[in-house]
Short mmCIF file of C-alpha atoms and ligand atoms in Angstrom, two decimals:
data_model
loop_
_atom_site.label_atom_id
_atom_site.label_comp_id
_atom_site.label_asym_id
_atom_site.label_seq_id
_atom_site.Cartn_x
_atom_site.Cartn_y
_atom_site.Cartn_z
CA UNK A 1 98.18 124.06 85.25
CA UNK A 2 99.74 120.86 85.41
CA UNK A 3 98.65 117.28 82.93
CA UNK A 4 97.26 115.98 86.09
CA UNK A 5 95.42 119.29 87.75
CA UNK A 6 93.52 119.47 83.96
CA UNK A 7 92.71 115.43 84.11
CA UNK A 8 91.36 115.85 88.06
CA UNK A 9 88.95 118.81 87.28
CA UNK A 10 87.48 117.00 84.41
CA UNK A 11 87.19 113.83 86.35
CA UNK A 12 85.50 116.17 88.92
CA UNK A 13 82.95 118.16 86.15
CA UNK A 14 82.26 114.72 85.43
CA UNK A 15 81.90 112.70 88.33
CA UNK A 16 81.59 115.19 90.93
CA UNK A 17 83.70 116.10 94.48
CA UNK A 18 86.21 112.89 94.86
CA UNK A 19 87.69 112.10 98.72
CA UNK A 20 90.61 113.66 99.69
CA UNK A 21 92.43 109.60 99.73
CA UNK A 22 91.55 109.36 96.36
CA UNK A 23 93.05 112.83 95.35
CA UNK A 24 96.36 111.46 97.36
CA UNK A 25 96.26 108.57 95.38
CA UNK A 26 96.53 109.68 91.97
CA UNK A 27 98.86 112.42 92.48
CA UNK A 28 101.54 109.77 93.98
CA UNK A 29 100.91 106.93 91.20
CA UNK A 30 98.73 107.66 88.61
CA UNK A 31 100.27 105.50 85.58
CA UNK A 32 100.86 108.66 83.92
CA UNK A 33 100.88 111.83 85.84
CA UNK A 34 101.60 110.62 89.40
CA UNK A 35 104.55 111.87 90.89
CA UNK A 36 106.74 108.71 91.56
CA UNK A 37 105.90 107.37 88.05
CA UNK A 38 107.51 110.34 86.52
CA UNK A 39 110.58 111.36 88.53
CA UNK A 40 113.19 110.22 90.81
CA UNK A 41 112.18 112.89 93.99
CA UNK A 42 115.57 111.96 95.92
CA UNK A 43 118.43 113.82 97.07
CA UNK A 44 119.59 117.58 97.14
CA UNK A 45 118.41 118.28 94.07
CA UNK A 46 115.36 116.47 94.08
CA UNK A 47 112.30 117.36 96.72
CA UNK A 48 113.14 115.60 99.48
CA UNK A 49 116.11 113.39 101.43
CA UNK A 50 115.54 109.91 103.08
CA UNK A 51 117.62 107.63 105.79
CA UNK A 52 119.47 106.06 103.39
CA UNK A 53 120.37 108.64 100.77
CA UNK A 54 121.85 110.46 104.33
CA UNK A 55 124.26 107.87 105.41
CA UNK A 56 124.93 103.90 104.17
CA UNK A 57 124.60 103.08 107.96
CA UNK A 58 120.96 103.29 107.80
CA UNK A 59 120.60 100.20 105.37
CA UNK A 60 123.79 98.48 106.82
CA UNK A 61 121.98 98.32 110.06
CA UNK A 62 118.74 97.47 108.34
CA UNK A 63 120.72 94.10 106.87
CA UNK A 64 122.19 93.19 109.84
CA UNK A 65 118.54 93.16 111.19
CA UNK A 66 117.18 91.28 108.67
CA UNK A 67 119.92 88.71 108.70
CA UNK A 68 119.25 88.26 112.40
CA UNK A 69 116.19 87.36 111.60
CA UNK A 70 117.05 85.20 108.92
CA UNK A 71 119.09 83.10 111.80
CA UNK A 72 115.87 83.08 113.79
CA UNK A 73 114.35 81.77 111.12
CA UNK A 74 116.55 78.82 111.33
CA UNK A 75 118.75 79.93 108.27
CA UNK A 76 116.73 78.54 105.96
CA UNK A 77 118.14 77.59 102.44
CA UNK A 78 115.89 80.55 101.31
CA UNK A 79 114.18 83.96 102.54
CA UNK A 80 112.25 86.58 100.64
CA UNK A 81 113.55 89.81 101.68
CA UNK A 82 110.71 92.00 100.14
CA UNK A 83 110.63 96.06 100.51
CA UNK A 84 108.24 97.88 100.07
CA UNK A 85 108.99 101.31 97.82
CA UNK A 86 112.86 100.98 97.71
CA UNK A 87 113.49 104.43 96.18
CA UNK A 88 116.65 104.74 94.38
CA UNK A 89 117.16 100.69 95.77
CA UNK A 90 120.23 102.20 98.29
CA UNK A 91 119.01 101.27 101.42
CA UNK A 92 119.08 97.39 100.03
CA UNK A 93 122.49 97.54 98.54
CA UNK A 94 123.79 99.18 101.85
CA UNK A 95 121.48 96.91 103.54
CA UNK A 96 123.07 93.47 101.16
CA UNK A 97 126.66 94.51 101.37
CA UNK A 98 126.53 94.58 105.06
CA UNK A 99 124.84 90.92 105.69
CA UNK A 100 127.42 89.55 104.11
CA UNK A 101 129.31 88.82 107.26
CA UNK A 102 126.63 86.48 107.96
CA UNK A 103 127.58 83.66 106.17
CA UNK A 104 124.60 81.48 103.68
CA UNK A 105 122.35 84.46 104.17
CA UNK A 106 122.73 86.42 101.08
CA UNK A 107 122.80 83.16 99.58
CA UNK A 108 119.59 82.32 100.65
CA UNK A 109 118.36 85.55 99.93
CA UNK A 110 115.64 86.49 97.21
CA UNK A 111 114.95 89.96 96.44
CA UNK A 112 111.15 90.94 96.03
CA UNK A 113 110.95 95.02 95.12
CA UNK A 114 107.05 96.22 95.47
CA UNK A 115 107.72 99.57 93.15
CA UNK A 116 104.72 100.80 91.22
CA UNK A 117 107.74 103.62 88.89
CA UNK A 118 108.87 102.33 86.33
CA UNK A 119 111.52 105.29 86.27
CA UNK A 120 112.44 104.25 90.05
CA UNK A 121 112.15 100.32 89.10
CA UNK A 122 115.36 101.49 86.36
CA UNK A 123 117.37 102.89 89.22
CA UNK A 124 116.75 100.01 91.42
CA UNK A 125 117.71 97.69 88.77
CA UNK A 126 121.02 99.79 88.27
CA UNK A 127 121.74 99.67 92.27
CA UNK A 128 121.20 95.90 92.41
CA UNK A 129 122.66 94.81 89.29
CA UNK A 130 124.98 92.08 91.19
CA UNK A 131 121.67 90.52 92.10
CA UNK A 132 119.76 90.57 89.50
CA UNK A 133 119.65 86.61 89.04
CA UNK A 134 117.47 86.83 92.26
CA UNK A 135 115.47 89.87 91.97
CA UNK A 136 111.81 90.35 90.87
CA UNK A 137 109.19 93.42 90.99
CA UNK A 138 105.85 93.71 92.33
CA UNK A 139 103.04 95.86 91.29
CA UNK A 140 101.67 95.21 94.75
CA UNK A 141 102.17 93.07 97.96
CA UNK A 142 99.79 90.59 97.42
CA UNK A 143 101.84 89.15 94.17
CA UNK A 144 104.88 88.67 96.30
CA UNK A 145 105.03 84.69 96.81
CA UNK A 146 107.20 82.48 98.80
CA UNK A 147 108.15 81.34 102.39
CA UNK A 148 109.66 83.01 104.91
CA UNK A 149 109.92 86.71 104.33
CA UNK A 150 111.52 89.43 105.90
CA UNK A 151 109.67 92.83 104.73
CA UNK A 152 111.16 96.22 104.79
CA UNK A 153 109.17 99.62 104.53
CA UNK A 154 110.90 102.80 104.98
CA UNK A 155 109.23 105.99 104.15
CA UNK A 156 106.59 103.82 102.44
CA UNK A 157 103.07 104.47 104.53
CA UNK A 158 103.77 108.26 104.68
CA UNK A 159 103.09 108.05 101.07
CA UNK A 160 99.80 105.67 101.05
CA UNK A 161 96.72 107.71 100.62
CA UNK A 162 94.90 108.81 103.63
CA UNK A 163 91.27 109.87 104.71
CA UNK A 164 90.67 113.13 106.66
CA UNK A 165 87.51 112.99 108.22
CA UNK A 166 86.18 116.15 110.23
CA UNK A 167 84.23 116.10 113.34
CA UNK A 168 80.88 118.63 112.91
CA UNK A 169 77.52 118.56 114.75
CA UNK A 170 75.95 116.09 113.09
CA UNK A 171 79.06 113.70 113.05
CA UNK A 172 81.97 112.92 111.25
CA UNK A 173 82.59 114.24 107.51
CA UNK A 174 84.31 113.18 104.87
CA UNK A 175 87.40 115.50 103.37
CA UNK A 176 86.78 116.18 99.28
CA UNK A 177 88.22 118.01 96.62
CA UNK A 178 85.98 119.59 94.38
CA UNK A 179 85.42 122.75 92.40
CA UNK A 180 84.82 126.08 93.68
CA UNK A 181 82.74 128.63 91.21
CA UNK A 182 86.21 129.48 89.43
CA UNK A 183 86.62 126.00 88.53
CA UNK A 184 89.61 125.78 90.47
CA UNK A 185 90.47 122.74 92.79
CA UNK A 186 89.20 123.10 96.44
CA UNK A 187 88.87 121.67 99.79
CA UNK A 188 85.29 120.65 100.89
CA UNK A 189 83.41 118.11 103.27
CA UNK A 190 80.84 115.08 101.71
CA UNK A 191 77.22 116.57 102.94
CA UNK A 192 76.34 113.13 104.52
CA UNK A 193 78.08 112.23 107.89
CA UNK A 194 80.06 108.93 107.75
CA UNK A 195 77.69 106.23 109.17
CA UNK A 196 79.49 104.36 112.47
CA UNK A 197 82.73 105.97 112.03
CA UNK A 198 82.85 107.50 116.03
CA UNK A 199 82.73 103.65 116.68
CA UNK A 200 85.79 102.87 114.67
CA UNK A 201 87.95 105.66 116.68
CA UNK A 202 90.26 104.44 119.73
CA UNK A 203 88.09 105.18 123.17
CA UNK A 204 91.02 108.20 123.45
CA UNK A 205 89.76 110.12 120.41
CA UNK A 206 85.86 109.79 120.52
CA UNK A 207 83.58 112.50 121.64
CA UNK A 208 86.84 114.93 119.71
CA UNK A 209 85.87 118.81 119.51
CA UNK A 210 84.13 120.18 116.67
CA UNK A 211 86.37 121.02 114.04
CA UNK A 212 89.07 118.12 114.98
CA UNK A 213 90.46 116.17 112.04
CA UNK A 214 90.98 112.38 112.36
CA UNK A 215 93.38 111.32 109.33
CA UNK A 216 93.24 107.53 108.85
CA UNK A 217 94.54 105.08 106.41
CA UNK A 218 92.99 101.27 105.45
CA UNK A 219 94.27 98.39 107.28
CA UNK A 220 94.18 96.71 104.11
CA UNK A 221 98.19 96.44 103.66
CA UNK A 222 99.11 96.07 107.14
CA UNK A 223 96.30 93.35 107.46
CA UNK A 224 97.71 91.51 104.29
CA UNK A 225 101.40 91.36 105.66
CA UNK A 226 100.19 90.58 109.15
CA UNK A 227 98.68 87.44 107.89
CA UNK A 228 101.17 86.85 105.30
CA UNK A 229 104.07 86.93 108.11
CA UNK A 230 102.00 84.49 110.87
CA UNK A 231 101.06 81.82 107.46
CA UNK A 232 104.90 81.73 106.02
CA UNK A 233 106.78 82.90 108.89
CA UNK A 234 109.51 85.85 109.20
CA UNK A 235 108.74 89.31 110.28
CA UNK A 236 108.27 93.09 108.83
CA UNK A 237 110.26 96.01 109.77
CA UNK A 238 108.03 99.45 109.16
CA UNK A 239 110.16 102.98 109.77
CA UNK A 240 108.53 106.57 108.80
CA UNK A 241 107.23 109.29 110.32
CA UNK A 242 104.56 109.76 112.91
CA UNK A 243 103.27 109.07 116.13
CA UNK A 244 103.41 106.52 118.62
CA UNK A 245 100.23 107.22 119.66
CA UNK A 246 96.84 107.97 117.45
CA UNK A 247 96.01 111.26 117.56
CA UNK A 248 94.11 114.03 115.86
CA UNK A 249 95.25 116.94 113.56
CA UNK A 250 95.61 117.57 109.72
CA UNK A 251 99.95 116.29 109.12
CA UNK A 252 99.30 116.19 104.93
CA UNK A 253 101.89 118.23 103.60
CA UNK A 254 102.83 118.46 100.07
CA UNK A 255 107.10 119.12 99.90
CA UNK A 256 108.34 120.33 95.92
CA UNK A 257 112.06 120.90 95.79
CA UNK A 258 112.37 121.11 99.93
CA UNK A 259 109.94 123.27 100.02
CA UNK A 260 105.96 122.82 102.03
CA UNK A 261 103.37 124.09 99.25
CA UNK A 262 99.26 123.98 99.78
CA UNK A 263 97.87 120.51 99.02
CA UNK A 264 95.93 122.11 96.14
CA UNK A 265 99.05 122.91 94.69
CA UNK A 266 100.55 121.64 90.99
CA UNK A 267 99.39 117.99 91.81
CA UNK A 268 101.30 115.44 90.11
CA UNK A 269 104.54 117.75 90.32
CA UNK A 270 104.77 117.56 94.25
CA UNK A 271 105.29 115.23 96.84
CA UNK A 272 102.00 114.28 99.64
CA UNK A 273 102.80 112.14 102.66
CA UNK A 274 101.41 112.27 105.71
CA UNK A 275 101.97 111.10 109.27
CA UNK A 276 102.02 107.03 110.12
CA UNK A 277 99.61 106.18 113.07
CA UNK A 278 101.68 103.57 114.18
CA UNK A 279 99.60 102.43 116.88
CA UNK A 280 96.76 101.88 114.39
CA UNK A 281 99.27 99.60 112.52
CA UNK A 282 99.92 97.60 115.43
CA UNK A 283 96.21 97.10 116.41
CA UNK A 284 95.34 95.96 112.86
CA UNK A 285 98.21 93.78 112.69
CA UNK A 286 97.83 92.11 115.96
CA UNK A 287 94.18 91.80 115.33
CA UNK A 288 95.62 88.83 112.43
CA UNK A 289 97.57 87.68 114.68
CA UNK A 290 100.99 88.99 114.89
CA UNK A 291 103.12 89.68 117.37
CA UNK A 292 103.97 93.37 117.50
CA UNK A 293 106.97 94.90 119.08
CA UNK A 294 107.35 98.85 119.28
CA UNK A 295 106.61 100.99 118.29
CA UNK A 296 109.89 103.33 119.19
CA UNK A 297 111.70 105.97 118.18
CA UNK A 298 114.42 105.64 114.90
CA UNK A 299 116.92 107.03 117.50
CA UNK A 300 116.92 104.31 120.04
CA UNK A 301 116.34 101.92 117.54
CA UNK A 302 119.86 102.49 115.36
CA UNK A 303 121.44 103.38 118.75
CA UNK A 304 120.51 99.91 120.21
CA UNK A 305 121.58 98.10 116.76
CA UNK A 306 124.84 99.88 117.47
CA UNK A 307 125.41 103.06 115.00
CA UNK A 308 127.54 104.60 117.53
CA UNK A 309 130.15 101.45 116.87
CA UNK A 310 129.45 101.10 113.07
CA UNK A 311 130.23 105.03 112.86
CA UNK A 312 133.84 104.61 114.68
CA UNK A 313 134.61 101.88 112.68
CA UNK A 314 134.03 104.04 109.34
CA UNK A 315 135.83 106.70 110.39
CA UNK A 316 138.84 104.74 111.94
CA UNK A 317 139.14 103.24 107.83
CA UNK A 318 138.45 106.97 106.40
CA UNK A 319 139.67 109.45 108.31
CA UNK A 320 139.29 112.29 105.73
CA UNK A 321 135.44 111.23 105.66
CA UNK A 322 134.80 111.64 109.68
CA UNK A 323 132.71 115.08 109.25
CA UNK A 324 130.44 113.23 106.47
CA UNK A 325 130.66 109.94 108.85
CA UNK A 326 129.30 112.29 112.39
CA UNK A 327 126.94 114.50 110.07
CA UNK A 328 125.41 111.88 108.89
CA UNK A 329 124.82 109.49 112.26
CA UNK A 330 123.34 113.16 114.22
CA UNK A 331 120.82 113.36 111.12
CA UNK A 332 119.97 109.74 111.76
CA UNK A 333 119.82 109.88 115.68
CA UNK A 334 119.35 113.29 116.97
CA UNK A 335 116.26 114.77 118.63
CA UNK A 336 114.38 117.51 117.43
CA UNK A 337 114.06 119.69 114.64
CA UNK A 338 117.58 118.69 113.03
CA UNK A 339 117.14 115.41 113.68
CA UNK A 340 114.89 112.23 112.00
CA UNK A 341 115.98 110.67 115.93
CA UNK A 342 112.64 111.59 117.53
CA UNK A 343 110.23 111.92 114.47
CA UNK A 344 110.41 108.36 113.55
CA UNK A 345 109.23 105.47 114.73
CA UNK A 346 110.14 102.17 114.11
CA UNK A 347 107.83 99.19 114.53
CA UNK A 348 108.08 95.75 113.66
CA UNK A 349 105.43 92.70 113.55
CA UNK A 350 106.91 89.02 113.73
CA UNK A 351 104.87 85.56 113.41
CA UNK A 352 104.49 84.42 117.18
CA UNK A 353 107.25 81.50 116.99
CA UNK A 354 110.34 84.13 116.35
CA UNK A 355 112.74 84.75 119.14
CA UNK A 356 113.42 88.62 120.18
CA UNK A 357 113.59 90.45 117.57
CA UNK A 358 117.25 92.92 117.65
CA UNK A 359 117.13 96.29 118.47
CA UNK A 360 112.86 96.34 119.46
CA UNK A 361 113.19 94.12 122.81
N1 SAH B 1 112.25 103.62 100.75
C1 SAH B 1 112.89 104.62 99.92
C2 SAH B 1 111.90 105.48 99.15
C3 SAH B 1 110.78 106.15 99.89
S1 SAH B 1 109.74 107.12 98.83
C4 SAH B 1 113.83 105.44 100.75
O1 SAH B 1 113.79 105.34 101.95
O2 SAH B 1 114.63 106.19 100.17
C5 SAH B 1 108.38 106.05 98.50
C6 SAH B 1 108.65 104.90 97.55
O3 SAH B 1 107.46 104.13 97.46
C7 SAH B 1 109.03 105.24 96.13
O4 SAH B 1 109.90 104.24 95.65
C8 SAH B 1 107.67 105.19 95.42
O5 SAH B 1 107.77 105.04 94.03
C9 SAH B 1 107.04 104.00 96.09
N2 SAH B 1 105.58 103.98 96.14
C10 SAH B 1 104.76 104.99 96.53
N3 SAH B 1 103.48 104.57 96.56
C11 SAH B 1 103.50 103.26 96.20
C12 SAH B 1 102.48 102.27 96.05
N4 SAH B 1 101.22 102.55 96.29
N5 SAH B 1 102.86 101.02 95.67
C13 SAH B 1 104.17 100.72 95.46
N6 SAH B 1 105.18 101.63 95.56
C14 SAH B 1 104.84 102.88 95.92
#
C-alpha cells in the first residue's frame, strides 16, 4: 500500500466517500504524497514523455510565438511570459534561446513559473539558471502580477482534477471513491443526483443514454486567465490532449513507468490526466471576454509555424543528428497512433485589441 493509499482510506473511514476530482487532486499534488511533489515523471525512464523532452523544436516554435506576440503587443519595455507547469523548465529554455532573434524581447522578458513541486521547481531553476535575475514561482495563477502577459500551458489541464458525473434514471451522479467491505479503495456514485447539472451540458450532450459519463473540469482557471489577459493585455497559448469538440466517455487514465494501470491503483506513485474539453475552455473564456482562436490540431499548428523549415535547417548544421532531427518532427506532427499530430489540440485566447495571432489564423 502506498503513504498516500493508507492517508485516503483513513480520510475516507473518517469523512466518508470523497468525489472522484478530489481523489485526482491529491494524488497529483498533495504537499507530501502527490505525485509531482515527489518525483520528476519525465523521460524514458520516468512514466511518461512530453513535446518538449521529444524534440527542442517544440519550445523553439513556442518562443517564436510568444515573441510575435510580444511585437503585437507593441514591444513593450516588459512582458510576463508565465507557464503554467513547466516540467523539467525545457520547453522555456528551447522556447528563450530561440526568441532571441527578436531583438529587446528577451530583454523585456520576465519569467513567471506556476509549479506547485518543489523537486520540479529545482530542475527548472537548473534549466533557467541564465535567467534567474528575472524569474519568480507561483504557487498558483492568481499570484502572478504584472502587465502584459503571454501564458503558456502545455500538458498542464490534462493534469487538473476532473469530475465524472454519470447519467442514471433519476439524473446525473456524482463519481466517488470510497470503501468497499474489504476496506479497499473503490469506485462508486453520490446517492443524490446533481441538482441542475443537465442544464449546464452543451444542447449536443443533454438527454445522453443511461450509463454515459460526462467528465468536466471548473472554469475557475480558464475564467481567471481569460479576464486576466482582456484587463492587462497579451494572450495564452493552451496545448494537451483532447477533443475539439465536448463529448462524453470516461478518458482518466493513470500511466506508471509507460504503462496504463486502474485508477485505483498505488495512488500517489502514478500519473492521472485526463482529456482537455477544449471547446469548454473556449466557451468559458469567451464568456469573460476573450477572443478565442482554435481550437486545432498540434499538427497544423507547428506545421503552419514552420517545423518543416526549422527541421532542415537543424539537420543542414548536424548532419550526423538528421535521424534524431526527422524522428523527432513525425512524433510532433504525425497522425495517429504514433503521432501527438492529431491528438492535440492547440488553442489560444487573446485580449480583443491583438492582431492575428501566428500559426491559429
Ligand atoms: N509542461 C511540461 C510538464 C507537463 S506535466 C512539459 O510539457 O514537459 C505537468 C506539470 O504541471 C508538472 O510540472 C507539474 O508539477 C505541474 N502541476 C500539476 N498540477 C499542478 C497544479 N495544480 N498547479 C501547479 N502546477 C501543477
Amino acid at each position: 500500500m502506498t503513504p498516500l493509499e493508507a492517508e485516503l482510506k483513513r480520510l475516507i473511514a473518517i469523512d466518508g466517500p470523497m468525489p472522484l476530482t478530489q481523489y485526482m487532486g491529491l494524488c497529483l499534488t498533495d504537499p507530501v504524497h502527490g505525485y509531482y511533489v515527489t518525483r520528476d515523471p519525465f523521460g524514458a525512464g520516468g512514466d511518461f514523455t512530453t513535446a518538449p523532452e521529444i524534440s527542442q523544436m517544440f519550445g523553439e516554435l513556442i518562443g517564436l510565438w510568444t515573441a510575435s506576440v510580444w511585437l503585437q503587443l507593441g514591444s513593450p519595455d516588459r512582458v510576463h511570459v508565465v507557464e503554467l507547469g513547466p516540467g523539467r523548465g525545457t520547453l522555456m529554455a528551447d522556447a528563450l534561446r530561440a526568441a532571441r532573434v527578436v531583438p529587446g524581447f528577451v530583454a523585456a522578458a520576465r519569467i513567471d513559473l506556476v509549479e506547485t513541486s518543489p523537486l520540479l521547481r529545482q530542475r527548472q531553476k537548473a534549466a533557467l539558471k541564465i535567467f534567474a535575475d528575472r524569474m519568480r514561482w507561483h504557487q498558483h495563477f492568481g499570484d502572478v502580477s504584472g502587465a502584459p502577459l503571454i501564458v503558456i500551458a502545455n500538458e498542464f489541464f490534462d493534469a487538473l482534477p476532473v469530475h465524472q458525473t454519470v447519467r442514471t434514471p433519476d439524473g446525473w451522479h456524482e463519481r466517488m471513491v470510497g470503501l468497499d467491505r474489504d476496506g479497499q479503495l473503490t469506485l462508486a456514485l453520490h446517492p443524490e443526483p446533481l441538482r441542475g447539472f443537465e442544464g449546464t451540458l452543451p444542447p449536443s450532450l443533454r438527454r445522453a443514454p443511461l450509463g454515459a459519463i460526462r467528465e468536466w473540469r471548473s472554469d475557475e482557471l480558464i475564467v481567471e486567465i481569460a479576464q486576466r489577459i482582456v484587463e492587462a493585455r497579451g494572450a495564452a497559448l493552451i496545448i494537451d490532449y483532447g477533443e475539439i469538440e465536448s463529448g462524453l466517455g470516461d478518458t482518466l487514465q493513470a500511466v506508471g513507468r509507460h504503462r496504463h494501470v486502474g485508477v485505483l491503483h498505488s495512488p500517489g506513485e502514478v500519473d492521472l490526466t485526463a482529456h482537455v474539453d477544449f471547446a469548454a475552455l473556449g466557451r468559458a473564456a469567451a464568456k469573460a471576454g476573450a477572443r478565442v482562436c482554435g481550437p486545432l490540431a498540434q499538427g497544423a499548428f507547428l506545421t503552419r509555424l514552420g517545423i518543416n523549415e526549422r527541421a532542415a535547417t537543424l539537420k543542414a548544421a548536424s548532419p550526423g543528428r538528421a535521424c534524431e532531427i526527422d524522428a523527432g518532427l513525425a512524433r510532433l506532427t504525425a497522425d495517429g497512433p504514433d503521432g501527438m499530430g492529431d491528438l492535440f489540440k492547440v488553442i489560444a485566447v487573446a485580449d480583443q485589441q491583438l492582431g492575428s495571432l501566428p500559426g491559429l489564423e
